Amino acid sequence: MKLISFVLDGKNTYGVVTDEKKVLDLGPLLGERFADLVSLLGNNDLSPVQEALANNPATLDYDELELLPVIPQPGKIFCIGLNYADHVKETNREVTESPTIFLRVAESQVAHNDSIVLPPESVKLDYEGEIAIVIGKGGRRISEEEAWDHIAGYACYNDGSIRDWQTATSQWGPGKNFWKTGGFGPWLVTADEIKPGQELTLVTRLNGQEMQRTTTKFLIHSIPRQIAYISTFLPLNAGDVIVTGTPGGVGAKRNPPVFMKEGDVVEIEVDAVGVLRNTIIAE
């Protein structure tokens, strides 16, 4: 099942995408019970969506909708840094026993087919293709063995980074949180579509040229490990997002470096999930 957040008639709503790329707006049908996609995911039961699909036609054209980031206002966005060995090597870092974690904020995100914004303060806007997971069932101190049960679904993510601001100090926060630099979409593929531990392939393309490729078997800290670690210091809640790490091949570490510029098109593809596409514009 593919779930999206979008704008219709000036109001935020959410829906389900059919195989024919038609959309059923779930807001009017389920809104009294589930105000948004986060509250639906927190129900840990998608049978209301299945019932809505069985009894209502999907009439909206997906390609004509104004999408929002999959989760427009996540309570928390955790990003895992240095989580593939080739990326650790290209950054001259060392593998750490625990995951390296930094935070993003909701205002740094854009939707599929929306524009990533290159700010006037920098020309070092870099791509980072990643796989995002969204939490459904919340919890604290979740064990690795139970972690898969807490995942609502998967999406593509571009952890767009303003490199000179990221490296200006030992803290990465500013460079990872410029307004509208992170892509999140195109939709949430629900966890029942992807088996626990299923190997996923991640590919990043810039203007059609492949820049990154990996699979989840090369993650240093596995997805269950990430969930267990994060939920130790904070409870995870429905709608929280974990961005699981980028592989080698980032633009800043190429020779010569490759940074995104106005007019560029960047795509993040994850098999069994979809393709996230954004165009770069100047602010």
PDB file of C-alpha atoms in Angstrom:
ATOM      1  CA  MET A   1       0.000   0.000   0.000  1.00  0.00           C
ATOM      2  CA  LYS A   2       1.252   3.474  -0.901  1.00  0.00           C
ATOM      3  CA  LEU A   3       0.200   6.345   1.359  1.00  0.00           C
ATOM      4  CA  ILE A   4       0.738  10.055   0.684  1.00  0.00           C
ATOM      5  CA  SER A   5       0.183  13.457   2.234  1.00  0.00           C
ATOM      6  CA  PHE A   6      -1.000  16.198  -0.121  1.00  0.00           C
ATOM      7  CA  VAL A   7      -2.874  19.481  -0.513  1.00  0.00           C
ATOM      8  CA  LEU A   8      -6.370  19.572  -1.984  1.00  0.00           C
ATOM      9  CA  ASP A   9      -8.504  22.699  -2.264  1.00  0.00           C
ATOM     10  CA  GLY A  10      -6.087  24.533   0.000  1.00  0.00           C
ATOM     11  CA  LYS A  11      -6.270  21.960   2.807  1.00  0.00           C
ATOM     12  CA  ASN A  12      -3.772  19.337   3.916  1.00  0.00           C
ATOM     13  CA  THR A  13      -5.045  15.791   3.622  1.00  0.00           C
ATOM     14  CA  TYR A  14      -3.800  12.261   3.026  1.00  0.00           C
ATOM     15  CA  GLY A  15      -4.631   9.365   0.792  1.00  0.00           C
ATOM     16  CA  VAL A  16      -3.825   6.014  -0.750  1.00  0.00           C
ATOM     17  CA  VAL A  17      -2.378   5.538  -4.238  1.00  0.00           C
ATOM     18  CA  THR A  18      -3.664   2.681  -6.400  1.00  0.00           C
ATOM     19  CA  ASP A  19      -1.646   0.692  -8.904  1.00  0.00           C
ATOM     20  CA  GLU A  20      -3.247   2.830 -11.616  1.00  0.00           C
ATOM     21  CA  LYS A  21      -1.845   5.983  -9.918  1.00  0.00           C
ATOM     22  CA  LYS A  22      -5.267   7.100  -8.856  1.00  0.00           C
ATOM     23  CA  VAL A  23      -5.682   8.493  -5.337  1.00  0.00           C
ATOM     24  CA  LEU A  24      -8.442   8.062  -2.813  1.00  0.00           C
ATOM     25  CA  ASP A  25      -8.627  11.057  -0.477  1.00  0.00           C
ATOM     26  CA  LEU A  26      -8.892   9.530   2.989  1.00  0.00           C
ATOM     27  CA  GLY A  27      -9.369  12.824   4.818  1.00  0.00           C
ATOM     28  CA  PRO A  28     -13.150  13.100   4.307  1.00  0.00           C
ATOM     29  CA  LEU A  29     -13.623   9.358   4.896  1.00  0.00           C
ATOM     30  CA  LEU A  30     -11.418   8.767   7.943  1.00  0.00           C
ATOM     31  CA  GLY A  31     -10.736  12.278   9.228  1.00  0.00           C
ATOM     32  CA  GLU A  32     -13.025  12.049  12.237  1.00  0.00           C
ATOM     33  CA  ARG A  33     -11.051   9.039  13.478  1.00  0.00           C
ATOM     34  CA  PHE A  34      -7.620   9.861  12.049  1.00  0.00           C
ATOM     35  CA  ALA A  35      -6.926  13.534  11.481  1.00  0.00           C
ATOM     36  CA  ASP A  36      -3.783  12.947   9.441  1.00  0.00           C
ATOM     37  CA  LEU A  37      -1.464  10.232   8.210  1.00  0.00           C
ATOM     38  CA  VAL A  38       0.452  10.129  11.496  1.00  0.00           C
ATOM     39  CA  SER A  39      -2.662   9.333  13.522  1.00  0.00           C
ATOM     40  CA  LEU A  40      -3.617   6.651  10.996  1.00  0.00           C
ATOM     41  CA  LEU A  41      -0.182   5.020  11.270  1.00  0.00           C
ATOM     42  CA  GLY A  42      -0.420   5.160  15.044  1.00  0.00           C
ATOM     43  CA  ASN A  43      -3.521   2.970  14.840  1.00  0.00           C
ATOM     44  CA  ASN A  44      -1.258   0.079  13.777  1.00  0.00           C
ATOM     45  CA  ASP A  45      -4.114  -1.245  11.678  1.00  0.00           C
ATOM     46  CA  LEU A  46      -4.632  -0.321   8.039  1.00  0.00           C
ATOM     47  CA  SER A  47      -7.954  -2.127   7.649  1.00  0.00           C
ATOM     48  CA  PRO A  48      -9.819   1.239   7.600  1.00  0.00           C
ATOM     49  CA  VAL A  49      -7.870   2.115   4.449  1.00  0.00           C
ATOM     50  CA  GLN A  50      -8.701  -1.227   2.862  1.00  0.00           C
ATOM     51  CA  GLU A  51     -12.378  -0.762   3.710  1.00  0.00           C
ATOM     52  CA  ALA A  52     -12.351   2.762   2.272  1.00  0.00           C
ATOM     53  CA  LEU A  53     -10.813   1.482  -0.955  1.00  0.00           C
ATOM     54  CA  ALA A  54     -13.362  -1.307  -1.198  1.00  0.00           C
ATOM     55  CA  ASN A  55     -16.281   1.091  -0.862  1.00  0.00           C
ATOM     56  CA  ASN A  56     -15.125   4.262  -2.606  1.00  0.00           C
ATOM     57  CA  PRO A  57     -13.654   5.009  -6.046  1.00  0.00           C
ATOM     58  CA  ALA A  58     -10.172   6.514  -6.256  1.00  0.00           C
ATOM     59  CA  THR A  59     -10.802   9.478  -8.548  1.00  0.00           C
ATOM     60  CA  LEU A  60      -7.875  11.853  -8.073  1.00  0.00           C
ATOM     61  CA  ASP A  61      -4.948  11.809 -10.510  1.00  0.00           C
ATOM     62  CA  TYR A  62      -1.725  11.285  -8.580  1.00  0.00           C
ATOM     63  CA  ASP A  63       0.389  13.190 -11.124  1.00  0.00           C
ATOM     64  CA  GLU A  64      -1.771  16.299 -10.746  1.00  0.00           C
ATOM     65  CA  LEU A  65      -1.642  16.539  -6.960  1.00  0.00           C
ATOM     66  CA  GLU A  66       0.404  18.970  -4.877  1.00  0.00           C
ATOM     67  CA  LEU A  67       2.288  16.536  -2.687  1.00  0.00           C
ATOM     68  CA  LEU A  68       3.637  17.175   0.790  1.00  0.00           C
ATOM     69  CA  PRO A  69       6.582  15.406   2.404  1.00  0.00           C
ATOM     70  CA  VAL A  70       5.345  11.934   3.340  1.00  0.00           C
ATOM     71  CA  ILE A  71       5.100  13.036   6.962  1.00  0.00           C
ATOM     72  CA  PRO A  72       4.765  16.847   6.759  1.00  0.00           C
ATOM     73  CA  GLN A  73       5.458  17.561  10.424  1.00  0.00           C
ATOM     74  CA  PRO A  74       7.324  14.655  12.030  1.00  0.00           C
ATOM     75  CA  GLY A  75       7.725  14.868  15.756  1.00  0.00           C
ATOM     76  CA  LYS A  76      11.347  13.813  15.347  1.00  0.00           C
ATOM     77  CA  ILE A  77      13.649  13.246  12.368  1.00  0.00           C
ATOM     78  CA  PHE A  78      16.734  11.209  13.275  1.00  0.00           C
ATOM     79  CA  CYS A  79      19.474  10.931  10.655  1.00  0.00           C
ATOM     80  CA  ILE A  80      22.178   8.283  10.859  1.00  0.00           C
ATOM     81  CA  GLY A  81      25.596   9.474   9.731  1.00  0.00           C
ATOM     82  CA  LEU A  82      28.573   7.433   8.532  1.00  0.00           C
ATOM     83  CA  ASN A  83      26.612   4.213   8.238  1.00  0.00           C
ATOM     84  CA  TYR A  84      28.174   2.673   5.111  1.00  0.00           C
ATOM     85  CA  ALA A  85      31.839   1.692   5.085  1.00  0.00           C
ATOM     86  CA  ASP A  86      32.587   3.343   1.718  1.00  0.00           C
ATOM     87  CA  HIS A  87      31.202   6.653   2.999  1.00  0.00           C
ATOM     88  CA  VAL A  88      33.195   6.340   6.231  1.00  0.00           C
ATOM     89  CA  LYS A  89      36.324   5.755   4.133  1.00  0.00           C
ATOM     90  CA  GLU A  90      35.768   8.693   1.768  1.00  0.00           C
ATOM     91  CA  THR A  91      35.292  11.040   4.748  1.00  0.00           C
ATOM     92  CA  ASN A  92      38.447   9.780   6.499  1.00  0.00           C
ATOM     93  CA  ARG A  93      36.450   8.818   9.573  1.00  0.00           C
ATOM     94  CA  GLU A  94      36.348   5.659  11.656  1.00  0.00           C
ATOM     95  CA  VAL A  95      33.539   3.215  12.254  1.00  0.00           C
ATOM     96  CA  THR A  96      31.979   3.849  15.659  1.00  0.00           C
ATOM     97  CA  GLU A  97      30.522   1.272  18.025  1.00  0.00           C
ATOM     98  CA  SER A  98      27.287   3.264  18.291  1.00  0.00           C
ATOM     99  CA  PRO A  99      25.391   5.021  15.493  1.00  0.00           C
ATOM    100  CA  THR A 100      26.280   8.631  14.699  1.00  0.00           C
ATOM    101  CA  ILE A 101      23.057  10.633  14.948  1.00  0.00           C
ATOM    102  CA  PHE A 102      22.016  14.157  14.037  1.00  0.00           C
ATOM    103  CA  LEU A 103      18.574  15.760  13.762  1.00  0.00           C
ATOM    104  CA  ARG A 104      16.681  17.439  10.953  1.00  0.00           C
ATOM    105  CA  VAL A 105      13.661  19.712  11.317  1.00  0.00           C
ATOM    106  CA  ALA A 106      10.423  19.585   9.351  1.00  0.00           C
ATOM    107  CA  GLU A 107      11.011  22.921   7.601  1.00  0.00           C
ATOM    108  CA  SER A 108      14.130  21.500   5.957  1.00  0.00           C
ATOM    109  CA  GLN A 109      12.019  19.004   3.970  1.00  0.00           C
ATOM    110  CA  VAL A 110      10.306  19.124   0.573  1.00  0.00           C
ATOM    111  CA  ALA A 111       8.027  16.690  -1.236  1.00  0.00           C
ATOM    112  CA  HIS A 112       8.525  14.608  -4.354  1.00  0.00           C
ATOM    113  CA  ASN A 113       8.545  16.839  -7.458  1.00  0.00           C
ATOM    114  CA  ASP A 114       8.974  19.922  -5.265  1.00  0.00           C
ATOM    115  CA  SER A 115      12.102  22.074  -5.557  1.00  0.00           C
ATOM    116  CA  ILE A 116      15.171  21.768  -3.365  1.00  0.00           C
ATOM    117  CA  VAL A 117      16.419  25.269  -2.624  1.00  0.00           C
ATOM    118  CA  LEU A 118      20.032  26.345  -3.072  1.00  0.00           C
ATOM    119  CA  PRO A 119      20.582  29.250  -0.633  1.00  0.00           C
ATOM    120  CA  PRO A 120      22.598  32.334  -1.616  1.00  0.00           C
ATOM    121  CA  GLU A 121      24.978  31.704   1.311  1.00  0.00           C
ATOM    122  CA  SER A 122      26.557  28.670  -0.355  1.00  0.00           C
ATOM    123  CA  VAL A 123      27.365  26.894  -3.614  1.00  0.00           C
ATOM    124  CA  LYS A 124      28.062  23.577  -1.877  1.00  0.00           C
ATOM    125  CA  LEU A 125      24.679  21.878  -1.947  1.00  0.00           C
ATOM    126  CA  ASP A 126      25.285  18.123  -1.910  1.00  0.00           C
ATOM    127  CA  TYR A 127      23.028  15.095  -2.375  1.00  0.00           C
ATOM    128  CA  GLU A 128      22.782  12.130  -0.016  1.00  0.00           C
ATOM    129  CA  GLY A 129      20.505   9.330  -1.153  1.00  0.00           C
ATOM    130  CA  GLU A 130      19.001   7.405   1.760  1.00  0.00           C
ATOM    131  CA  ILE A 131      16.222   5.078   2.845  1.00  0.00           C
ATOM    132  CA  ALA A 132      13.831   6.475   5.436  1.00  0.00           C
ATOM    133  CA  ILE A 133      11.700   4.458   7.797  1.00  0.00           C
ATOM    134  CA  VAL A 134       8.610   5.830   9.513  1.00  0.00           C
ATOM    135  CA  ILE A 135       7.552   4.603  12.929  1.00  0.00           C
ATOM    136  CA  GLY A 136       4.042   3.254  13.428  1.00  0.00           C
ATOM    137  CA  LYS A 137       3.969   1.539  16.791  1.00  0.00           C
ATOM    138  CA  GLY A 138       5.739   3.698  19.343  1.00  0.00           C
ATOM    139  CA  GLY A 139       7.837   2.516  22.237  1.00  0.00           C
ATOM    140  CA  ARG A 140      10.792   2.971  24.559  1.00  0.00           C
ATOM    141  CA  ARG A 141      13.787   0.651  24.772  1.00  0.00           C
ATOM    142  CA  ILE A 142      12.591  -1.381  21.823  1.00  0.00           C
ATOM    143  CA  SER A 143      14.609  -4.550  21.352  1.00  0.00           C
ATOM    144  CA  GLU A 144      16.256  -5.340  18.025  1.00  0.00           C
ATOM    145  CA  GLU A 145      14.174  -8.506  17.837  1.00  0.00           C
ATOM    146  CA  GLU A 146      10.938  -6.506  18.064  1.00  0.00           C
ATOM    147  CA  ALA A 147      12.064  -3.500  16.006  1.00  0.00           C
ATOM    148  CA  TRP A 148      10.500  -4.586  12.701  1.00  0.00           C
ATOM    149  CA  ASP A 149       7.060  -4.539  14.348  1.00  0.00           C
ATOM    150  CA  HIS A 150       7.442  -0.813  15.028  1.00  0.00           C
ATOM    151  CA  ILE A 151       7.969   0.216  11.378  1.00  0.00           C
ATOM    152  CA  ALA A 152       4.941   1.635   9.563  1.00  0.00           C
ATOM    153  CA  GLY A 153       6.717   1.862   6.221  1.00  0.00           C
ATOM    154  CA  TYR A 154       9.533   3.036   4.000  1.00  0.00           C
ATOM    155  CA  ALA A 155      10.246   6.046   1.774  1.00  0.00           C
ATOM    156  CA  CYS A 156      13.076   7.582  -0.224  1.00  0.00           C
ATOM    157  CA  TYR A 157      15.020  10.463   1.310  1.00  0.00           C
ATOM    158  CA  ASN A 158      17.580  12.972   0.063  1.00  0.00           C
ATOM    159  CA  ASP A 159      19.529  14.285   3.049  1.00  0.00           C
ATOM    160  CA  GLY A 160      20.568  17.412   1.137  1.00  0.00           C
ATOM    161  CA  SER A 161      23.539  19.071   2.814  1.00  0.00           C
ATOM    162  CA  ILE A 162      25.075  22.536   2.675  1.00  0.00           C
ATOM    163  CA  ARG A 163      28.632  21.294   3.067  1.00  0.00           C
ATOM    164  CA  ASP A 164      30.505  24.469   4.028  1.00  0.00           C
ATOM    165  CA  TRP A 165      27.989  25.150   6.806  1.00  0.00           C
ATOM    166  CA  GLN A 166      28.093  21.502   7.861  1.00  0.00           C
ATOM    167  CA  THR A 167      31.880  21.525   8.232  1.00  0.00           C
ATOM    168  CA  ALA A 168      32.238  25.042   9.657  1.00  0.00           C
ATOM    169  CA  THR A 169      32.210  23.605  13.192  1.00  0.00           C
ATOM    170  CA  SER A 170      32.125  20.172  14.811  1.00  0.00           C
ATOM    171  CA  GLN A 171      28.309  20.380  14.871  1.00  0.00           C
ATOM    172  CA  TRP A 172      26.532  19.382  11.644  1.00  0.00           C
ATOM    173  CA  GLY A 173      23.138  20.919  12.460  1.00  0.00           C
ATOM    174  CA  PRO A 174      23.203  24.112  10.342  1.00  0.00           C
ATOM    175  CA  GLY A 175      24.413  22.405   7.189  1.00  0.00           C
ATOM    176  CA  LYS A 176      21.774  19.711   7.517  1.00  0.00           C
ATOM    177  CA  ASN A 177      18.829  22.016   8.145  1.00  0.00           C
ATOM    178  CA  PHE A 178      18.762  24.751   5.543  1.00  0.00           C
ATOM    179  CA  TRP A 179      15.219  25.526   4.453  1.00  0.00           C
ATOM    180  CA  LYS A 180      13.858  23.106   1.832  1.00  0.00           C
ATOM    181  CA  THR A 181      17.022  21.108   1.231  1.00  0.00           C
ATOM    182  CA  GLY A 182      15.837  17.574   2.088  1.00  0.00           C
ATOM    183  CA  GLY A 183      13.572  15.543  -0.193  1.00  0.00           C
ATOM    184  CA  PHE A 184      11.106  13.049   1.348  1.00  0.00           C
ATOM    185  CA  GLY A 185       8.832  10.907  -0.808  1.00  0.00           C
ATOM    186  CA  PRO A 186       7.260  10.069  -3.132  1.00  0.00           C
ATOM    187  CA  TRP A 187       5.082   8.018  -0.793  1.00  0.00           C
ATOM    188  CA  LEU A 188       5.183   5.672   2.169  1.00  0.00           C
ATOM    189  CA  VAL A 189       5.244   2.017   1.172  1.00  0.00           C
ATOM    190  CA  THR A 190       3.684   0.192   4.099  1.00  0.00           C
ATOM    191  CA  ALA A 191       5.739  -2.369   5.957  1.00  0.00           C
ATOM    192  CA  ASP A 192       3.551  -5.278   4.902  1.00  0.00           C
ATOM    193  CA  GLU A 193       4.913  -4.803   1.356  1.00  0.00           C
ATOM    194  CA  ILE A 194       8.558  -5.274   2.438  1.00  0.00           C
ATOM    195  CA  LYS A 195       9.703  -8.282   4.421  1.00  0.00           C
ATOM    196  CA  PRO A 196      11.696  -7.712   7.634  1.00  0.00           C
ATOM    197  CA  GLY A 197      15.354  -7.673   6.674  1.00  0.00           C
ATOM    198  CA  GLN A 198      14.606  -7.627   2.940  1.00  0.00           C
ATOM    199  CA  GLU A 199      17.644  -6.347   1.055  1.00  0.00           C
ATOM    200  CA  LEU A 200      16.867  -3.011  -0.598  1.00  0.00           C
ATOM    201  CA  THR A 201      18.923  -1.346  -3.325  1.00  0.00           C
ATOM    202  CA  LEU A 202      19.511   2.404  -3.132  1.00  0.00           C
ATOM    203  CA  VAL A 203      20.598   4.471  -6.167  1.00  0.00           C
ATOM    204  CA  THR A 204      21.202   8.221  -6.505  1.00  0.00           C
ATOM    205  CA  ARG A 205      21.253   9.918  -9.910  1.00  0.00           C
ATOM    206  CA  LEU A 206      22.159  13.502 -10.747  1.00  0.00           C
ATOM    207  CA  ASN A 207      20.929  14.645 -14.169  1.00  0.00           C
ATOM    208  CA  GLY A 208      20.584  10.987 -15.110  1.00  0.00           C
ATOM    209  CA  GLN A 209      24.127  10.009 -14.093  1.00  0.00           C
ATOM    210  CA  GLU A 210      24.463   7.402 -11.376  1.00  0.00           C
ATOM    211  CA  MET A 211      26.348   8.832  -8.376  1.00  0.00           C
ATOM    212  CA  GLN A 212      25.617   6.368  -5.563  1.00  0.00           C
ATOM    213  CA  ARG A 213      24.614   2.707  -5.382  1.00  0.00           C
ATOM    214  CA  THR A 214      24.430   0.323  -2.456  1.00  0.00           C
ATOM    215  CA  THR A 215      22.191  -2.189  -0.716  1.00  0.00           C
ATOM    216  CA  THR A 216      21.048  -2.407   2.873  1.00  0.00           C
ATOM    217  CA  LYS A 217      23.259  -5.450   3.474  1.00  0.00           C
ATOM    218  CA  PHE A 218      26.149  -2.974   3.727  1.00  0.00           C
ATOM    219  CA  LEU A 219      24.634  -0.956   6.570  1.00  0.00           C
ATOM    220  CA  ILE A 220      27.067  -0.777   9.480  1.00  0.00           C
ATOM    221  CA  HIS A 221      24.277  -0.287  12.017  1.00  0.00           C
ATOM    222  CA  SER A 222      21.208  -2.221  10.884  1.00  0.00           C
ATOM    223  CA  ILE A 223      17.711  -0.804  10.925  1.00  0.00           C
ATOM    224  CA  PRO A 224      16.755  -2.795  14.069  1.00  0.00           C
ATOM    225  CA  ARG A 225      19.949  -1.574  15.738  1.00  0.00           C
ATOM    226  CA  GLN A 226      19.048   2.023  14.913  1.00  0.00           C
ATOM    227  CA  ILE A 227      15.562   1.663  16.355  1.00  0.00           C
ATOM    228  CA  ALA A 228      16.843  -0.021  19.521  1.00  0.00           C
ATOM    229  CA  TYR A 229      19.555   2.596  20.047  1.00  0.00           C
ATOM    230  CA  ILE A 230      17.387   5.660  19.466  1.00  0.00           C
ATOM    231  CA  SER A 231      14.494   4.359  21.561  1.00  0.00           C
ATOM    232  CA  THR A 232      16.871   3.957  24.491  1.00  0.00           C
ATOM    233  CA  PHE A 233      17.354   7.692  24.942  1.00  0.00           C
ATOM    234  CA  LEU A 234      13.946   8.882  23.648  1.00  0.00           C
ATOM    235  CA  PRO A 235      10.591   7.207  23.120  1.00  0.00           C
ATOM    236  CA  LEU A 236       9.762   6.685  19.457  1.00  0.00           C
ATOM    237  CA  ASN A 237       6.276   7.785  18.446  1.00  0.00           C
ATOM    238  CA  ALA A 238       4.074   7.242  15.427  1.00  0.00           C
ATOM    239  CA  GLY A 239       5.262   9.436  12.553  1.00  0.00           C
ATOM    240  CA  ASP A 240       8.852   9.746  13.764  1.00  0.00           C
ATOM    241  CA  VAL A 241      11.324   9.353  10.916  1.00  0.00           C
ATOM    242  CA  ILE A 242      14.705   7.612  10.875  1.00  0.00           C
ATOM    243  CA  VAL A 243      16.911   8.348   7.854  1.00  0.00           C
ATOM    244  CA  THR A 244      19.187   5.343   7.766  1.00  0.00           C
ATOM    245  CA  GLY A 245      22.434   6.594   6.191  1.00  0.00           C
ATOM    246  CA  THR A 246      24.041   7.412   2.853  1.00  0.00           C
ATOM    247  CA  PRO A 247      26.644   5.365   0.937  1.00  0.00           C
ATOM    248  CA  GLY A 248      29.869   6.554  -0.661  1.00  0.00           C
ATOM    249  CA  GLY A 249      29.856   8.753  -3.720  1.00  0.00           C
ATOM    250  CA  VAL A 250      28.694  12.040  -2.226  1.00  0.00           C
ATOM    251  CA  GLY A 251      29.554  15.077  -4.322  1.00  0.00           C
ATOM    252  CA  ALA A 252      31.861  16.720  -1.800  1.00  0.00           C
ATOM    253  CA  LYS A 253      34.251  13.759  -1.814  1.00  0.00           C
ATOM    254  CA  ARG A 254      34.544  13.372  -5.590  1.00  0.00           C
ATOM    255  CA  ASN A 255      37.583  14.568  -7.513  1.00  0.00           C
ATOM    256  CA  PRO A 256      36.739  17.190  -8.611  1.00  0.00           C
ATOM    257  CA  PRO A 257      33.821  17.819  -6.223  1.00  0.00           C
ATOM    258  CA  VAL A 258      30.318  17.787  -7.681  1.00  0.00           C
ATOM    259  CA  PHE A 259      27.759  20.084  -6.087  1.00  0.00           C
ATOM    260  CA  MET A 260      24.169  20.557  -7.173  1.00  0.00           C
ATOM    261  CA  LYS A 261      23.319  23.752  -9.014  1.00  0.00           C
ATOM    262  CA  GLU A 262      20.213  25.506 -10.249  1.00  0.00           C
ATOM    263  CA  GLY A 263      18.383  23.420 -12.833  1.00  0.00           C
ATOM    264  CA  ASP A 264      19.871  20.085 -11.764  1.00  0.00           C
ATOM    265  CA  VAL A 265      17.541  17.127 -11.265  1.00  0.00           C
ATOM    266  CA  VAL A 266      18.344  14.647  -8.515  1.00  0.00           C
ATOM    267  CA  GLU A 267      16.653  11.262  -8.149  1.00  0.00           C
ATOM    268  CA  ILE A 268      16.755   8.807  -5.264  1.00  0.00           C
ATOM    269  CA  GLU A 269      15.516   5.339  -6.177  1.00  0.00           C
ATOM    270  CA  VAL A 270      14.868   2.497  -3.756  1.00  0.00           C
ATOM    271  CA  ASP A 271      13.638  -0.772  -5.216  1.00  0.00           C
ATOM    272  CA  ALA A 272      10.290  -1.900  -3.815  1.00  0.00           C
ATOM    273  CA  VAL A 273       9.724   1.703  -2.688  1.00  0.00           C
ATOM    274  CA  GLY A 274       9.883   4.162  -5.594  1.00  0.00           C
ATOM    275  CA  VAL A 275      11.722   7.156  -7.032  1.00  0.00           C
ATOM    276  CA  LEU A 276      12.022  10.553  -5.342  1.00  0.00           C
ATOM    277  CA  ARG A 277      12.693  13.378  -7.805  1.00  0.00           C
ATOM    278  CA  ASN A 278      13.565  17.017  -7.089  1.00  0.00           C
ATOM    279  CA  THR A 279      14.787  19.939  -9.179  1.00  0.00           C
ATOM    280  CA  ILE A 280      17.246  22.473  -7.757  1.00  0.00           C
ATOM    281  CA  ILE A 281      16.273  26.146  -7.731  1.00  0.00           C
ATOM    282  CA  ALA A 282      18.105  29.184  -6.367  1.00  0.00           C
ATOM    283  CA  GLU A 283      16.570  31.004  -3.429  1.00  0.00           C
TER     284      GLU A 283
END
